[in-house]
Coordinates of C-alpha atoms in Angstrom, one line a residue:
M1 CA 0.0 0.0 0.0
A2 CA 1.4 3.3 -1.0
A3 CA 1.7 6.1 1.6
Q4 CA 0.2 9.6 0.9
G5 CA 2.0 11.2 -1.9
S6 CA 3.8 8.1 -3.2
A7 CA 3.6 6.9 -6.8
S8 CA 1.9 3.6 -7.8
Q9 CA 0.7 2.6 -11.2
L10 CA -2.8 1.2 -11.6
V11 CA -4.0 -1.1 -14.4
L12 CA -7.8 -1.7 -14.9
V13 CA -8.8 -5.3 -15.5
T14 CA -12.4 -5.6 -16.8
A15 CA -14.5 -8.6 -17.6
D16 CA -13.2 -8.5 -21.2
G17 CA -9.6 -8.7 -20.1
P18 CA -6.9 -6.1 -19.2
Q19 CA -8.0 -2.8 -20.8
Q20 CA -6.0 0.0 -22.3
R21 CA -6.7 2.3 -19.4
T22 CA -4.4 3.4 -16.6
T23 CA -4.2 6.0 -14.0
N24 CA -1.5 7.4 -11.7
S25 CA -2.1 7.7 -7.9
F26 CA 0.7 10.2 -7.4
G27 CA -0.4 12.7 -4.9
M28 CA -3.4 10.7 -3.8
D29 CA -4.0 8.0 -1.2
L30 CA -3.8 4.7 -3.1
V31 CA -6.7 3.1 -1.4
Q32 CA -8.9 6.1 -2.0
E33 CA -7.9 6.1 -5.7
V34 CA -8.7 2.4 -6.0
A35 CA -12.1 2.9 -4.4
R36 CA -12.8 5.7 -6.8
L37 CA -11.9 3.6 -9.8
L38 CA -14.0 0.7 -8.6
G39 CA -16.9 2.9 -7.5
S40 CA -17.2 1.4 -4.0
E41 CA -15.8 1.9 -0.6
N42 CA -16.0 -1.9 0.1
I43 CA -12.8 -3.1 -1.6
R44 CA -10.6 -6.1 -1.0
S45 CA -7.1 -7.0 -2.1
T46 CA -5.1 -10.0 -3.1
R47 CA -1.3 -9.9 -3.2
L48 CA 0.1 -11.2 -6.5
G49 CA 3.6 -11.4 -5.3
G50 CA 6.3 -8.8 -5.0
D51 CA 4.8 -5.3 -4.8
L52 CA 1.8 -6.1 -7.0
T53 CA -1.8 -6.2 -5.6
L54 CA -5.1 -7.1 -7.2
W55 CA -8.1 -5.1 -5.9
H56 CA -11.8 -5.6 -6.4
A57 CA -15.1 -4.3 -5.0
E58 CA -17.8 -6.1 -2.9
D59 CA -21.5 -5.4 -2.4
N60 CA -20.9 -5.4 1.3
P61 CA -17.8 -6.5 3.4
G62 CA -17.4 -10.2 2.9
R63 CA -20.2 -10.4 0.4
P64 CA -19.0 -10.7 -3.3
R65 CA -20.8 -8.8 -6.0
A66 CA -23.5 -10.6 -7.9
G67 CA -23.0 -11.5 -11.5
R68 CA -20.7 -13.4 -13.7
P69 CA -17.0 -13.7 -12.7
N70 CA -14.4 -11.5 -14.3
P71 CA -12.3 -14.0 -16.2
A72 CA -9.0 -12.0 -16.4
A73 CA -9.1 -10.9 -12.7
S74 CA -10.4 -14.3 -11.5
G75 CA -7.6 -16.0 -13.3
L76 CA -5.0 -13.9 -11.6
A77 CA -6.7 -14.3 -8.2
A78 CA -7.0 -18.1 -8.6
E79 CA -3.2 -18.4 -8.9
Y80 CA -3.0 -17.2 -5.3
G81 CA -5.9 -19.2 -3.8
A82 CA -8.4 -16.3 -3.9
P83 CA -12.0 -16.8 -4.9
P84 CA -13.4 -15.6 -8.3
I85 CA -13.9 -11.9 -8.7
T86 CA -17.0 -10.3 -10.1
G87 CA -16.9 -6.9 -11.8
P88 CA -13.8 -4.7 -12.6
A89 CA -10.6 -5.1 -10.7
V90 CA -7.4 -3.0 -10.4
I91 CA -3.8 -4.0 -10.2
T92 CA -1.5 -1.7 -8.3
G93 CA 2.3 -1.6 -7.7
P94 CA 5.5 0.0 -9.0
I95 CA 5.0 -1.9 -12.3
M96 CA 7.2 0.1 -14.5
N97 CA 10.4 0.7 -12.6
N98 CA 8.8 2.9 -10.0
T99 CA 8.1 5.7 -12.5
I100 CA 5.8 8.4 -11.3
Y101 CA 4.4 8.8 -14.9
P102 CA 1.2 7.1 -16.1
L103 CA 1.7 4.1 -18.4
D104 CA 0.6 4.7 -22.0
T105 CA -1.8 2.3 -23.7
D106 CA 1.0 0.2 -25.3
Q107 CA 2.8 -0.1 -22.0
A108 CA -0.4 -1.1 -20.2
G109 CA -1.0 -3.8 -22.7
R110 CA 2.5 -5.2 -22.3
V111 CA 2.4 -5.0 -18.6
T112 CA -0.9 -6.9 -18.2
I113 CA 0.2 -9.5 -20.8
R114 CA 3.4 -10.0 -18.8
L115 CA 1.5 -10.3 -15.5
R116 CA -0.9 -12.9 -16.9
A117 CA 2.0 -14.8 -18.4
G118 CA 3.9 -14.8 -15.2
L119 CA 0.9 -16.2 -13.4
G120 CA 0.3 -19.1 -15.7
N121 CA -2.5 -17.5 -17.8
R122 CA -0.3 -17.3 -21.0
S123 CA -1.2 -17.5 -24.6
P124 CA 1.4 -18.8 -27.2
E125 CA 1.2 -15.6 -29.3
T126 CA 1.9 -13.0 -26.6
A127 CA 3.5 -14.6 -23.6
A128 CA 7.2 -14.5 -22.9
P129 CA 8.9 -17.8 -22.2
A130 CA 8.4 -18.9 -18.6
A131 CA 11.8 -20.5 -18.2
P132 CA 14.9 -18.4 -17.6
A133 CA 17.4 -17.8 -20.4
D134 CA 20.0 -20.1 -18.8
D135 CA 19.5 -23.8 -18.0
C136 CA 17.6 -23.9 -14.8
T137 CA 18.3 -27.7 -14.5
R138 CA 21.7 -26.7 -13.1
H139 CA 20.3 -24.6 -10.3
S140 CA 18.8 -25.5 -6.9
P141 CA 15.9 -26.0 -6.3
C142 CA 15.0 -26.7 -10.0
R143 CA 17.7 -29.3 -10.3
E144 CA 16.3 -31.4 -7.4
L145 CA 12.7 -30.8 -8.4
L146 CA 13.2 -31.9 -12.0
A147 CA 15.0 -35.0 -10.8
M148 CA 12.0 -36.2 -8.9
P149 CA 10.1 -39.0 -10.8
A150 CA 6.9 -37.5 -12.3
A151 CA 4.9 -40.3 -10.9
Q152 CA 5.9 -39.3 -7.3
R153 CA 6.1 -35.5 -7.6
D154 CA 2.4 -34.8 -7.0
S155 CA 2.4 -36.7 -3.7
L156 CA 5.4 -34.7 -2.5
L157 CA 3.8 -31.3 -2.7
R158 CA 3.0 -29.4 0.5
L159 CA 2.4 -25.9 1.8
I160 CA 4.7 -24.7 4.5
P161 CA 4.8 -21.4 6.5
A162 CA 7.2 -18.8 5.2
R163 CA 8.0 -15.1 5.8
S164 CA 7.0 -12.8 3.1
S165 CA 10.3 -11.0 3.4
D166 CA 12.1 -14.3 2.6
L167 CA 10.3 -15.0 -0.6
G168 CA 12.1 -15.1 -3.9
P169 CA 10.7 -13.4 -7.1
D170 CA 9.2 -16.7 -8.5
G171 CA 7.8 -18.5 -5.5
I172 CA 4.3 -20.0 -5.6
Y173 CA 2.3 -19.3 -2.4
V174 CA -1.0 -18.6 -0.7
H175 CA -0.9 -15.1 0.8
L176 CA -2.1 -15.1 4.5
N177 CA -1.0 -11.6 5.4
D178 CA 1.8 -9.1 4.7
E179 CA 4.2 -11.1 7.0
V180 CA 3.2 -14.8 6.5
V181 CA 2.5 -17.0 3.5
A182 CA 1.9 -20.7 2.8
L183 CA 4.7 -21.5 0.4
L184 CA 4.5 -24.3 -2.1
V185 CA 7.3 -26.9 -1.8
A186 CA 8.1 -30.4 -2.8
M187 CA 9.5 -32.7 -0.1
G188 CA 12.6 -34.6 -1.3
P189 CA 15.9 -36.0 0.0
D190 CA 18.7 -33.7 0.7
E191 CA 22.2 -34.1 -0.8
S192 CA 23.0 -36.9 1.5
G193 CA 19.9 -38.7 0.7
R194 CA 19.2 -39.4 4.3
F195 CA 17.0 -36.4 5.4
Q196 CA 13.9 -34.8 3.9
Q197 CA 14.2 -31.3 2.6
A198 CA 11.6 -28.8 1.4
Y199 CA 12.4 -27.5 -2.1
P200 CA 10.4 -24.4 -3.1
V201 CA 8.5 -24.9 -6.4
L202 CA 9.3 -22.0 -8.7
G203 CA 6.7 -20.5 -11.0
H204 CA 8.6 -21.0 -14.2
L205 CA 8.5 -24.8 -13.7
T206 CA 4.7 -24.9 -14.3
S207 CA 5.3 -24.7 -18.1
R208 CA 7.7 -27.7 -17.9
W209 CA 5.1 -29.6 -16.0
N210 CA 2.2 -28.5 -18.1
T211 CA 0.1 -27.3 -15.2
S212 CA -0.8 -24.1 -13.3
H213 CA 0.0 -22.5 -9.9
A214 CA -3.6 -23.1 -8.7
D215 CA -3.6 -26.7 -9.7
L216 CA -0.3 -27.4 -7.8
I217 CA -1.6 -25.6 -4.7
M218 CA -4.8 -27.7 -4.7
R219 CA -2.7 -30.9 -5.0
A220 CA -0.6 -29.8 -2.1
I221 CA -3.7 -29.1 0.0
A222 CA -5.1 -32.6 -0.9
N223 CA -1.8 -34.1 0.4
M224 CA -2.0 -32.1 3.6
R225 CA -5.4 -33.7 4.3
R226 CA -3.5 -37.0 4.7
D227 CA -1.1 -35.6 7.2
D228 CA -1.3 -36.4 10.9
V229 CA -2.9 -33.2 12.4
V230 CA -4.3 -33.3 15.9
V231 CA -7.3 -31.1 16.7
E232 CA -8.1 -30.8 20.4
P233 CA -11.3 -28.9 21.5
Y234 CA -11.5 -27.2 24.9
D235 CA -15.0 -26.3 26.3
Q236 CA -15.3 -22.6 27.2
G237 CA -18.8 -22.6 28.6
E238 CA -20.9 -19.9 27.0
Y239 CA -18.3 -19.2 24.4
S240 CA -17.3 -21.2 21.3
P241 CA -14.8 -23.9 22.0
L242 CA -11.1 -23.2 21.9
Y243 CA -9.2 -25.5 19.5
V244 CA -5.5 -26.3 19.6
I245 CA -4.3 -27.6 16.3
A246 CA -1.0 -29.3 16.2
D247 CA 0.8 -30.5 13.0
Q248 CA 4.2 -31.8 13.6
G249 CA 4.7 -32.4 9.9
V250 CA 6.1 -29.8 7.6
S251 CA 3.0 -27.8 7.0
G252 CA 2.4 -26.5 10.5
V253 CA 0.5 -23.2 10.5
A254 CA 0.1 -23.4 6.7
Q255 CA -2.8 -25.7 7.7
L256 CA -4.7 -22.4 8.1
V257 CA -5.6 -22.7 4.4
R258 CA -8.0 -25.5 5.3
L259 CA -9.0 -24.3 8.8
N260 CA -12.7 -24.7 8.1
E261 CA -12.1 -28.4 7.3
L262 CA -10.1 -29.0 10.4
L263 CA -12.8 -27.4 12.6
G264 CA -15.8 -28.8 10.7
D265 CA -17.2 -25.3 10.4
D266 CA -17.8 -22.9 7.5
L267 CA -16.7 -20.0 9.6
P268 CA -18.8 -17.3 8.0
H269 CA -17.6 -14.8 10.6
G270 CA -14.1 -16.2 10.7
A271 CA -12.2 -17.1 13.9
I272 CA -10.0 -15.6 16.6
I273 CA -6.5 -17.1 15.8
G274 CA -3.2 -17.4 17.6
V275 CA -0.1 -18.7 15.8
P276 CA 2.5 -18.7 18.5
R277 CA 4.7 -21.5 17.0
E278 CA 5.3 -22.9 13.5
H279 CA 3.4 -26.1 14.3
Q280 CA 0.6 -24.8 16.5
I281 CA -2.7 -23.0 15.8
I282 CA -5.0 -21.7 18.5
A283 CA -8.6 -21.1 17.1
V284 CA -11.9 -19.9 18.5
P285 CA -14.7 -19.8 15.9
I286 CA -16.7 -16.6 15.9
R287 CA -20.4 -17.4 16.0
K288 CA -21.8 -14.8 18.3
A289 CA -20.8 -11.4 19.7
R290 CA -19.8 -12.9 23.0
D291 CA -17.1 -15.0 21.3
L292 CA -15.0 -11.7 21.0
A293 CA -14.5 -11.9 24.7
T294 CA -12.1 -14.8 24.0
I295 CA -9.5 -12.4 22.4
E296 CA -7.9 -11.8 25.8
P297 CA -7.5 -15.4 26.9
V298 CA -6.2 -16.4 23.5
L299 CA -3.7 -13.6 23.7
R300 CA -2.5 -14.7 27.1
L301 CA -2.2 -18.3 25.8
V302 CA -0.2 -17.1 22.8
H303 CA 2.2 -15.2 25.0
N304 CA 2.6 -18.2 27.3
V305 CA 3.4 -20.6 24.5
G306 CA 5.3 -18.4 22.1
S307 CA 7.4 -16.0 24.3
D308 CA 10.3 -18.3 24.6
A309 CA 9.7 -20.5 21.5
L310 CA 12.6 -20.7 19.0
D311 CA 10.1 -21.3 16.2
R312 CA 7.9 -18.4 17.2
V313 CA 5.6 -17.1 14.5
S314 CA 3.7 -14.2 16.2
L315 CA 2.7 -13.0 19.7
D316 CA -0.3 -11.2 18.3
V317 CA -3.9 -12.4 18.1
H318 CA -5.5 -12.4 14.6
W319 CA -8.9 -12.4 12.9
F320 CA -8.9 -15.1 10.3
H321 CA -11.5 -14.4 7.7
Q322 CA -11.9 -15.5 4.0
G323 CA -8.4 -16.9 3.9
R324 CA -6.7 -13.9 5.3
L325 CA -5.0 -13.6 8.7
H326 CA -5.6 -10.0 9.9
P327 CA -3.4 -9.0 12.9
L328 CA -5.5 -7.3 15.6
R329 CA -2.3 -5.5 17.0
A330 CA -3.3 -6.3 20.5
E331 CA -1.5 -4.4 23.3
M332 CA -1.2 -5.8 26.8
K333 CA -0.5 -4.0 30.1
N334 CA 0.2 -5.9 33.3
G335 CA -0.8 -9.2 31.7
Q336 CA -4.2 -7.8 30.6
L337 CA -5.5 -6.9 27.2
E338 CA -5.5 -3.1 27.0
Q339 CA -6.6 -2.3 23.4
I340 CA -6.6 -3.7 19.8
F341 CA -6.3 -2.0 16.5
P342 CA -8.3 -4.2 14.1
P343 CA -9.1 -3.5 10.4
D344 CA -12.3 -1.7 9.5
E345 CA -13.9 -4.9 8.4
F346 CA -13.7 -6.2 12.0
H347 CA -15.6 -3.3 13.3
Q348 CA -18.3 -4.0 10.7
L349 CA -18.3 -7.6 11.8
I350 CA -19.0 -6.7 15.4
E351 CA -22.2 -4.9 14.4
Q352 CA -23.4 -7.9 12.4
L353 CA -22.8 -10.7 14.9
P354 CA -25.8 -12.3 16.7
R355 CA -26.2 -11.1 20.2
D356 CA -28.1 -14.1 21.7

C-alpha cells in the first residue's frame, strides 16, 4: 500500500480482459484512488507477489458482487488461492520501474500480458517464455525438483509457513498476510539422501510440468489432508470452544488454508486465531458477539506458548476471515488486554454478529 504522496501505477482489469486504461495515484492515497476507480468503498485486495496487488469491490464487506466472474481478474486471483472476482478489478504496484508517470496504452497492454503470463495465464502468441534464459536444471531447487520422478512428484507437494520477506521473485504461495504466507514446496531427499528437505516450487516450472499455480496448490492441500494433524477442542462454557491444532509435519501453521475443514465449520464470521509457533494454531470460531471476549485469553495463551519459543511465528492475536490472517495488533498491560487495532472490516463484523 502506498503512503500519501507516493507513486503507484494502476491497471484496470475488466471482464473482457486487461484494458488500455491506466491512472497514476501520485499525490493521492492509493486506497482512495482504487475505491474511486471501482466505484465502491467496500474493496478487498489479493497480493500477487512482490509489490503487486489485485483489488476488487464487494457489495458489502465479505459479500461478493452478484453477477458473472471477471475471467481475467479471476484467473489472476485463482493463482494465489483467492475466490473468483465479479466486476472490474485494479492491479497496483510499481509496475514500470517505480516511475511516477502514467503508463501509456501500449505499456499497459504489455504489462498486463506479462503479469498474466507470469501467473500461468499465458497465450502462445503473446507470452514471454516462462523459463529463464539459462538452463535452470543446473540450479537448486530446480535441479532437485526436475530430478523427482513425475509419478511421485504430486504426492510430495506441500504448503509450509514462510515469511513474506524471505520470498524469492518466482515463488508460488497462498498469501495469508503481509508477513506470513503458505509456500508451495516439494519434499525430497537432501544431498546426503538421508534427510527430507523442502524445495520451493518456482513458478517457471509450471510450463515444464504443463500445469498451473492453482492446480499445484490444490494438489498440495489434498496431500495435507492425509497428514497427521491433531485437533483438540476445549470447552469454554458460554463461548465457542477453543481449539488447539498441532501439526508436527512440515505444513504447521500453513494448515490455516484448510481451517474450516479442520474445525468442521464454514466459519462465515471467521475465527480468533493465535499462531505462537510454527506447528501450532489456536482457534476460536466466531459465531456470536460474546465470542469476541475470548480475544484476551487467546492472547495470554499465545504469549505463554510463544514468548520463549525458538520457532515463534507471532505473539499477536489475529482475525482469520476468508483466507486472510488479519493482525489485531493487541496491546497488553500488566498481563491484561488493553486495546486492539483491528481492520475496519472487523468493526463492521461486530455490528453484524448475533447477540443471543
